[in-house]
GROMACS .gro file of C-alpha atoms in nm:
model
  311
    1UNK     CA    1  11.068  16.371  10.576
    2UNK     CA    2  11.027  16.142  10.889
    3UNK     CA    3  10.691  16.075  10.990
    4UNK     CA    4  10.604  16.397  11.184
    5UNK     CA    5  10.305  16.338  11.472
    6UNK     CA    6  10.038  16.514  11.455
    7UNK     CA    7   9.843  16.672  11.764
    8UNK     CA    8   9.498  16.794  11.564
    9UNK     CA    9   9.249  16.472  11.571
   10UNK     CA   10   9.083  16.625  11.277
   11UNK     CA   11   9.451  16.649  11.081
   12UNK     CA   12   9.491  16.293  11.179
   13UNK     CA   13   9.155  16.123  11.095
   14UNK     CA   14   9.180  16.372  10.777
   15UNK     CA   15   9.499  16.218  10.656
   16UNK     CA   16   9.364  15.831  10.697
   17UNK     CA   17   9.059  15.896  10.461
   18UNK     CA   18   9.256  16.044  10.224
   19UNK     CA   19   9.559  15.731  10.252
   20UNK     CA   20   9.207  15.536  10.169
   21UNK     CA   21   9.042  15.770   9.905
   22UNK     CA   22   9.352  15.721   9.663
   23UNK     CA   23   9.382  15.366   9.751
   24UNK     CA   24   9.026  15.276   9.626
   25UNK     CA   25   9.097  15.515   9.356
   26UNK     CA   26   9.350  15.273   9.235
   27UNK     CA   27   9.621  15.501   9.217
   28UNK     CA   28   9.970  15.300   9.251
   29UNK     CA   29  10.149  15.185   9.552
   30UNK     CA   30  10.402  15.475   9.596
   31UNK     CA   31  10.101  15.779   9.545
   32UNK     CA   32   9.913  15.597   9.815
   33UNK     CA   33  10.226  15.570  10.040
   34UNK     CA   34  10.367  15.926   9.993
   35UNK     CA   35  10.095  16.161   9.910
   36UNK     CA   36   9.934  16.129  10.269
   37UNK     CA   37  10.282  16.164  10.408
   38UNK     CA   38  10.285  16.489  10.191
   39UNK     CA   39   9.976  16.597  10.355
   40UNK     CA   40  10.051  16.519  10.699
   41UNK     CA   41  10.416  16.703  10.688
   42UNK     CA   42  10.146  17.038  10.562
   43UNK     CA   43   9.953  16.937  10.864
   44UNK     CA   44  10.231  16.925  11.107
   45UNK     CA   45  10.373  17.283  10.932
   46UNK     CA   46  10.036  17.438  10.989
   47UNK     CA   47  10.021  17.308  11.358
   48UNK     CA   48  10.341  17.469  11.430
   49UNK     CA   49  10.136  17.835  11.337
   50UNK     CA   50   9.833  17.712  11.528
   51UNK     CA   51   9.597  17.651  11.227
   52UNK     CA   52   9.408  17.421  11.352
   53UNK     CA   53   9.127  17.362  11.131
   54UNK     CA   54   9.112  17.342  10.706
   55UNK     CA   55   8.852  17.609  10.699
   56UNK     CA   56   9.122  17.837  10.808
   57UNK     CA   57   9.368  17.781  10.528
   58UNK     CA   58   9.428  18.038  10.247
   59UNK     CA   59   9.610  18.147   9.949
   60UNK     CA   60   9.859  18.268  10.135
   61UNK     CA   61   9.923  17.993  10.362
   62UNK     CA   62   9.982  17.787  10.087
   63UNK     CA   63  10.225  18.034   9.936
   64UNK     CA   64  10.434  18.033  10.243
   65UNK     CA   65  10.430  17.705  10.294
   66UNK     CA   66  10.590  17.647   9.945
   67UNK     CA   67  10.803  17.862  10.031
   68UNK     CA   68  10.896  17.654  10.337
   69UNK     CA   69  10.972  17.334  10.127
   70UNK     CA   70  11.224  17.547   9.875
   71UNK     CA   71  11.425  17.652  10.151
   72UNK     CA   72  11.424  17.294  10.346
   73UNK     CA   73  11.691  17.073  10.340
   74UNK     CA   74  11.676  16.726  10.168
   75UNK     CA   75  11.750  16.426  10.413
   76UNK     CA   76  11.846  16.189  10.177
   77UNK     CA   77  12.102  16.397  10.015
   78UNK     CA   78  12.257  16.742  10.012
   79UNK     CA   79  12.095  17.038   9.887
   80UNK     CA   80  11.741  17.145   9.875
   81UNK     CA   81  11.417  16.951   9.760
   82UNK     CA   82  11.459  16.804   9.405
   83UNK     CA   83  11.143  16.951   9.153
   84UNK     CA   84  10.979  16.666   9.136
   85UNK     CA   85  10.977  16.641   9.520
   86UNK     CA   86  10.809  16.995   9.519
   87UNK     CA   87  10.604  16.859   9.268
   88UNK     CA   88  10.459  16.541   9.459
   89UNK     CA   89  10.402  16.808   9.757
   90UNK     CA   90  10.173  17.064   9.500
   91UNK     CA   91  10.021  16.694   9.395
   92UNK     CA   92   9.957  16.595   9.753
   93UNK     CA   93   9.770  16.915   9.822
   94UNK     CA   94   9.608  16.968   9.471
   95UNK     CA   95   9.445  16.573   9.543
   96UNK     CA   96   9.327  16.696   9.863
   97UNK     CA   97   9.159  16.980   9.734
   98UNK     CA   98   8.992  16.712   9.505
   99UNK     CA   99   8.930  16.436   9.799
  100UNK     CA  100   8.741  16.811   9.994
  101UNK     CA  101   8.546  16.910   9.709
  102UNK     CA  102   8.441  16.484   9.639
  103UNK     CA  103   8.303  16.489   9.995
  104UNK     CA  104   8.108  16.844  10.002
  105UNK     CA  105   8.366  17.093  10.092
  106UNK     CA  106   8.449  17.412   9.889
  107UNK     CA  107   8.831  17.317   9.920
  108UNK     CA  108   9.183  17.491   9.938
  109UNK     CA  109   9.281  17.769   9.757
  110UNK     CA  110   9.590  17.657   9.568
  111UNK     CA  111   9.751  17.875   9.299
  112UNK     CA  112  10.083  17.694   9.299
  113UNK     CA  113  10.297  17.648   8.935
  114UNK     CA  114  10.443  17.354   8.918
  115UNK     CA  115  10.792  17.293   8.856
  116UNK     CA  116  10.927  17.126   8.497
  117UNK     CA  117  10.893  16.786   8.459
  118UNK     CA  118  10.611  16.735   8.673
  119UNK     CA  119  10.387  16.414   8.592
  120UNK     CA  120  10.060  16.307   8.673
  121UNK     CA  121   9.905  15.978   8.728
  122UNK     CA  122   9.606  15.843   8.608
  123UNK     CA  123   9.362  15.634   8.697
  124UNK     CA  124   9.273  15.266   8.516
  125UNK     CA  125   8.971  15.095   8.498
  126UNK     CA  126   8.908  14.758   8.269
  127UNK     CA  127   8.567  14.736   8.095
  128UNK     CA  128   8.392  14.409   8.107
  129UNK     CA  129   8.520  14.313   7.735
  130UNK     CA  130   8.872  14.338   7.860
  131UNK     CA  131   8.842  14.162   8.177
  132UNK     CA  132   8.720  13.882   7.939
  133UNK     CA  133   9.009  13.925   7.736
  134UNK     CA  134   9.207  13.845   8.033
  135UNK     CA  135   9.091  13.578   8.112
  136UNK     CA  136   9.089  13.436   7.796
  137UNK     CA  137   9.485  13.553   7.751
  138UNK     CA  138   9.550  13.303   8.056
  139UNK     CA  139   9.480  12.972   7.791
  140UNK     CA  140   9.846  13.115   7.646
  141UNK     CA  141  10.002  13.292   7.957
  142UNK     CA  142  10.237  13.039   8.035
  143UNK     CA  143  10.344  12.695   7.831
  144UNK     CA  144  10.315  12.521   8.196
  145UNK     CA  145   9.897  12.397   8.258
  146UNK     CA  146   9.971  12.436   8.620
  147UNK     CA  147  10.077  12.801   8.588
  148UNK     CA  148   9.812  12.868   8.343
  149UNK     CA  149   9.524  12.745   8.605
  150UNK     CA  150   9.676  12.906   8.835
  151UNK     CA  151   9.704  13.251   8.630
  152UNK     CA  152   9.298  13.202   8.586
  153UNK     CA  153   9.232  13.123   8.943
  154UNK     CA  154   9.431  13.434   9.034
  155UNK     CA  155   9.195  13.656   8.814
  156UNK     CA  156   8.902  13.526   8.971
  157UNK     CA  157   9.017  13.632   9.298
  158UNK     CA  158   9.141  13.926   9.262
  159UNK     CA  159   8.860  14.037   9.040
  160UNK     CA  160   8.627  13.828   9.055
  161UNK     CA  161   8.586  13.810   9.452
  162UNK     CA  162   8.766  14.176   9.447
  163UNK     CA  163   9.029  14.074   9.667
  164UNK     CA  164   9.291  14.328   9.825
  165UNK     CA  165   9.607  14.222   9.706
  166UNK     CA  166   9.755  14.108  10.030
  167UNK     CA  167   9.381  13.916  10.121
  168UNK     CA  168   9.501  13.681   9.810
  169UNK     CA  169   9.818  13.635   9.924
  170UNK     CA  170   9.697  13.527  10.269
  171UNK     CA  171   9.408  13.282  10.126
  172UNK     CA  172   9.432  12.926  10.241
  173UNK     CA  173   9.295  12.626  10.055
  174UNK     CA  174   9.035  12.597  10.410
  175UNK     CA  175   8.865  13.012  10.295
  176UNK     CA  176   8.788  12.872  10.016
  177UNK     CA  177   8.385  12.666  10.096
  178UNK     CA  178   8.297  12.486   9.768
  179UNK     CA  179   8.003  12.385   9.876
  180UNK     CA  180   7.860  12.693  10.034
  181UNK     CA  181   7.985  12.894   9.718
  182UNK     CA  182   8.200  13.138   9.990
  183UNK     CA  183   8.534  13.263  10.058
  184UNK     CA  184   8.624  13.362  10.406
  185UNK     CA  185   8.888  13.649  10.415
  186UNK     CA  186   9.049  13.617  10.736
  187UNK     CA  187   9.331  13.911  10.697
  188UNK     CA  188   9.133  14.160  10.518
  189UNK     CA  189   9.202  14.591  10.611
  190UNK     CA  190   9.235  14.643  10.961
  191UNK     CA  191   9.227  14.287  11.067
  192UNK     CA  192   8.844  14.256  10.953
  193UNK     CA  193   8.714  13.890  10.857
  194UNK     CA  194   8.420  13.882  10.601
  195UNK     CA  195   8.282  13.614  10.365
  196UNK     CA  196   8.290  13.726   9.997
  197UNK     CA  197   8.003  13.527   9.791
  198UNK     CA  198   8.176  13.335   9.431
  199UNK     CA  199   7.937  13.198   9.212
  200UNK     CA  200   7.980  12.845   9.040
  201UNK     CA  201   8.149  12.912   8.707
  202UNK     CA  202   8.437  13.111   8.945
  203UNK     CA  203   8.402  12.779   9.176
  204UNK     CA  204   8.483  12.574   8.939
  205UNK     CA  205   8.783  12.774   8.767
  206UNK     CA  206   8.895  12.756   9.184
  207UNK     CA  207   8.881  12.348   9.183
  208UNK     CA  208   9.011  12.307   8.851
  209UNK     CA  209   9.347  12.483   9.009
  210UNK     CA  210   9.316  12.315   9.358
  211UNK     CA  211   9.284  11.961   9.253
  212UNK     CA  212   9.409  11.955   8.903
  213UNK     CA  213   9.708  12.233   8.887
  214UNK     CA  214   9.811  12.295   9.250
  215UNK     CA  215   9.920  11.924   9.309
  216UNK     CA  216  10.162  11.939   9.071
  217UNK     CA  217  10.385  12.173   9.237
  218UNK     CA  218  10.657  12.074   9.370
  219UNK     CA  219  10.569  12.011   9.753
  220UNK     CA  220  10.240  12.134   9.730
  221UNK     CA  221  10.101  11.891  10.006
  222UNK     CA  222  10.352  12.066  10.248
  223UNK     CA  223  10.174  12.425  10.261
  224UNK     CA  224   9.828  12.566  10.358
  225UNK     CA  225   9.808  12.843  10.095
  226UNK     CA  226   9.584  12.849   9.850
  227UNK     CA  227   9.843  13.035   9.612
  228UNK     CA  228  10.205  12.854   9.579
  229UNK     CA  229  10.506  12.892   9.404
  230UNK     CA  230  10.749  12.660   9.244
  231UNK     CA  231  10.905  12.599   9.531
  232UNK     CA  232  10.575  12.499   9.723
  233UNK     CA  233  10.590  12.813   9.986
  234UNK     CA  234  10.347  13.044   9.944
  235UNK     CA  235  10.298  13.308   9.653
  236UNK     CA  236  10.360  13.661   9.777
  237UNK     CA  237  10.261  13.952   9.647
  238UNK     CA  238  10.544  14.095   9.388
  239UNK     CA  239  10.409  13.765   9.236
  240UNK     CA  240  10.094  13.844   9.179
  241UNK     CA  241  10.194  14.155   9.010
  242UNK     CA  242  10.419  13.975   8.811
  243UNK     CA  243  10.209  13.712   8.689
  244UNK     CA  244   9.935  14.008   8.607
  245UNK     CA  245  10.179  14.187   8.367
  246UNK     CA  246  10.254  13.856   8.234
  247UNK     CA  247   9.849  13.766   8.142
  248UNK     CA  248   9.833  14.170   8.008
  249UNK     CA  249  10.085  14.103   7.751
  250UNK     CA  250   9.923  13.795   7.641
  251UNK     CA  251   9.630  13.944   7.576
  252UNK     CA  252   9.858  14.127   7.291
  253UNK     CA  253   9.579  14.462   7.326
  254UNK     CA  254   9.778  14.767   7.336
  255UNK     CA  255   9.457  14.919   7.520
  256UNK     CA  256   9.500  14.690   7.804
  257UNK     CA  257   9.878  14.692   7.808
  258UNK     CA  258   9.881  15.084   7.809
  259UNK     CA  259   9.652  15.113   8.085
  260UNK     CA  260   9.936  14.968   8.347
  261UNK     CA  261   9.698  14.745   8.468
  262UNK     CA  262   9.743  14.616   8.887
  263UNK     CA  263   9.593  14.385   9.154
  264UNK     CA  264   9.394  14.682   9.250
  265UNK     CA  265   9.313  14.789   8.914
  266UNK     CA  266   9.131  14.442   8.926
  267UNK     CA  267   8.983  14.552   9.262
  268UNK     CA  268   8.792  14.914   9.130
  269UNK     CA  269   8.709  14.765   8.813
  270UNK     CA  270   8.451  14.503   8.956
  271UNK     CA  271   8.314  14.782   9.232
  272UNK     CA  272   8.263  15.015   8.889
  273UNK     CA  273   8.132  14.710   8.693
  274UNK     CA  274   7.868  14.602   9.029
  275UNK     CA  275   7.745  15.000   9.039
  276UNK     CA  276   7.708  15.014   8.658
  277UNK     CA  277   7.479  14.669   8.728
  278UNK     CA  278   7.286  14.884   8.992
  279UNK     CA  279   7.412  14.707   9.298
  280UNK     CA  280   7.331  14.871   9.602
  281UNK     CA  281   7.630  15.070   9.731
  282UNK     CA  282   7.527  14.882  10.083
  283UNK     CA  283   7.574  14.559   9.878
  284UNK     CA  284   7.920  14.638   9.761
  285UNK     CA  285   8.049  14.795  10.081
  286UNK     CA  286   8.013  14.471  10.203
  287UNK     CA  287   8.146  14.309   9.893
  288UNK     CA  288   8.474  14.517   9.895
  289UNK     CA  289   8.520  14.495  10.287
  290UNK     CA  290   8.509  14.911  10.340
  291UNK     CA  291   8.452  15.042  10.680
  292UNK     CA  292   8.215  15.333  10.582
  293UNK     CA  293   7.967  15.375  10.341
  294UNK     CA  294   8.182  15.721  10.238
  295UNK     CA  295   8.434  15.481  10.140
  296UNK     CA  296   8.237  15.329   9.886
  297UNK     CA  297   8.034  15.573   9.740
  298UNK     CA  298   8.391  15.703   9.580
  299UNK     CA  299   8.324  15.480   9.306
  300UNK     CA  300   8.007  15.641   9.210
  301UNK     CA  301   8.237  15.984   9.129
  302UNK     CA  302   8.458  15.780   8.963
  303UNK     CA  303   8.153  15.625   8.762
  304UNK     CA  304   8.084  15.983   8.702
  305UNK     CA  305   8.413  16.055   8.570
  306UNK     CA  306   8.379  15.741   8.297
  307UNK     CA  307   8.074  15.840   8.155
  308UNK     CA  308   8.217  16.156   8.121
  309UNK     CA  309   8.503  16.038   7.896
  310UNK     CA  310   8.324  15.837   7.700
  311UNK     CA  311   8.032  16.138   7.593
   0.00000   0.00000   0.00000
């Protein structure tokens, strides 16, 4: 459904936590895009019957609003909702219930079957041993030196320096300070600049690229960005993603492969890594670029979670 407005401040600020809970979670692209959208169309629904706060939802509300969805039409096609439509809805709420209860609320009551052929995503995070298999998978990742340094300087960043996605993509050779052992991220989240620190075995995997690899693309001198393409523009971010898969199967570890490994999954694994090593949460908030504190201490559930796997 078209983005419905919503009136309730709480509904609205409620909504942009969660769009940020899942996306440090690491869950992909599309959950991060839709399941808020799911949330705010059950916002808008329960604005139209003047619920106006989440202490006030029950059983029953939920019920009816299922109900609701059955009976409403699709707008991309003709008919009514598809299952796994009603499915991503029960998802959207059921995560909810999960993002309340994470941040010290009892939660909804939902007592909602789900349809057939519902799936569920899960989240991936790389130990240390296989982020080092990564990197070492980049000496084979492409037959082309250039591409390979590249592939290795990519890592660095997006790991390494924990790097949004889009923040790479943005870098310019000039964010990247040698000397001071820095990189300045002008476009980060809500158009807030911070300095991430690198230390100087990720410096040096940086200027081996720069001044060995990048020069030998074709027009290199012509562009500003730190990551280019073989036509010398600058390396977007389907690219990155590309180039990732590409480094995963190299690594020929069926572990790594199956864990459907992302820029972001690069992203969550260092903040996990940096809490395992006891860094303060303050420390990594920082790090990472997050707003709030609340923000960051996510990863200490999802620490939590690990251990819990592994016992």
């Amino acid at each position: 459904m078209k983005k419905l407005k919503l009136q309730n401040d709480s509904y609205r600020i409620l909504v942009s936590n969660y769009k940020e809970w899942l996306d440090i979670l690491g869950y992909a692209e599309t959950t991060v895009y839709y399941l808020p959208n799911h949330l705010q169309e059950f916002f808008y629904y329960l604005e139209q019957y003047d619920i106006n706060n989440i202490n006030y939802i029950t059983s029953e509300t939920i019920k009816n609003y299922y109900d609701y969805l059955q009976q409403r039409a699709n707008e991309t096609r003709s008919g009514s909702l598809s299952k796994s439509y009603l499915n991503k809805h029960q998802q959207a709420l059921k995560k909810f219930k999960e993002y309340l209860q994470n941040h010290d609320h009892k939660g909804i009551n939902i007592h909602l079957k789900s349809e057939p052929q519902s799936t569920e995503e899960k989240l991936n995070v790389l130990t240390q041993s296989e982020i080092k298999e990564l990197f070492l998978a980049t000496h084979q990742s492409s037959d082309k030196e250039r591409i390979r340094l590249r592939d290795k300087a990519m890592l660095t960043i997006l790991y390494s320096c924990g790097l949004r996605r889009t923040e790479a993509v943005s870098l310019d050779i000039k964010d990247v300070f040698f000397d001071k052992e820095r990189i300045y991220v002008r476009k980060g989240k809500n158009y807030k600049e911070r300095f991430v620190p690198i230390n100087r075995k990720n410096i040096e995997i940086l200027e081996d690229y720069v001044f060995e690899a990048r020069p030998e693309f074709y027009q290199s001198n012509l562009s500003e960005a730190l990551f280019i393409n073989k036509n010398g523009t600058r390396l977007q971010g389907m690219s990155f993603a590309n180039r990732l898969r590409v480094i995963v199967t190299a690594t020929n570890n069926k572990n790594i492969i199956d864990k459907d490994v992302t820029p972001h999954t690069l992203r969550h694994s260092i903040a996990t890594h940096l809490l395992q090593q006891e860094v303060p949460l303050e420390s990594i908030k920082t790090f990472l670029g997050h707003s709030s504190l609340e923000s960051t201490q996510i990863y200490t559930h999802l620490l939590k979670t690990l251990e819990n796997e592994r016992i």
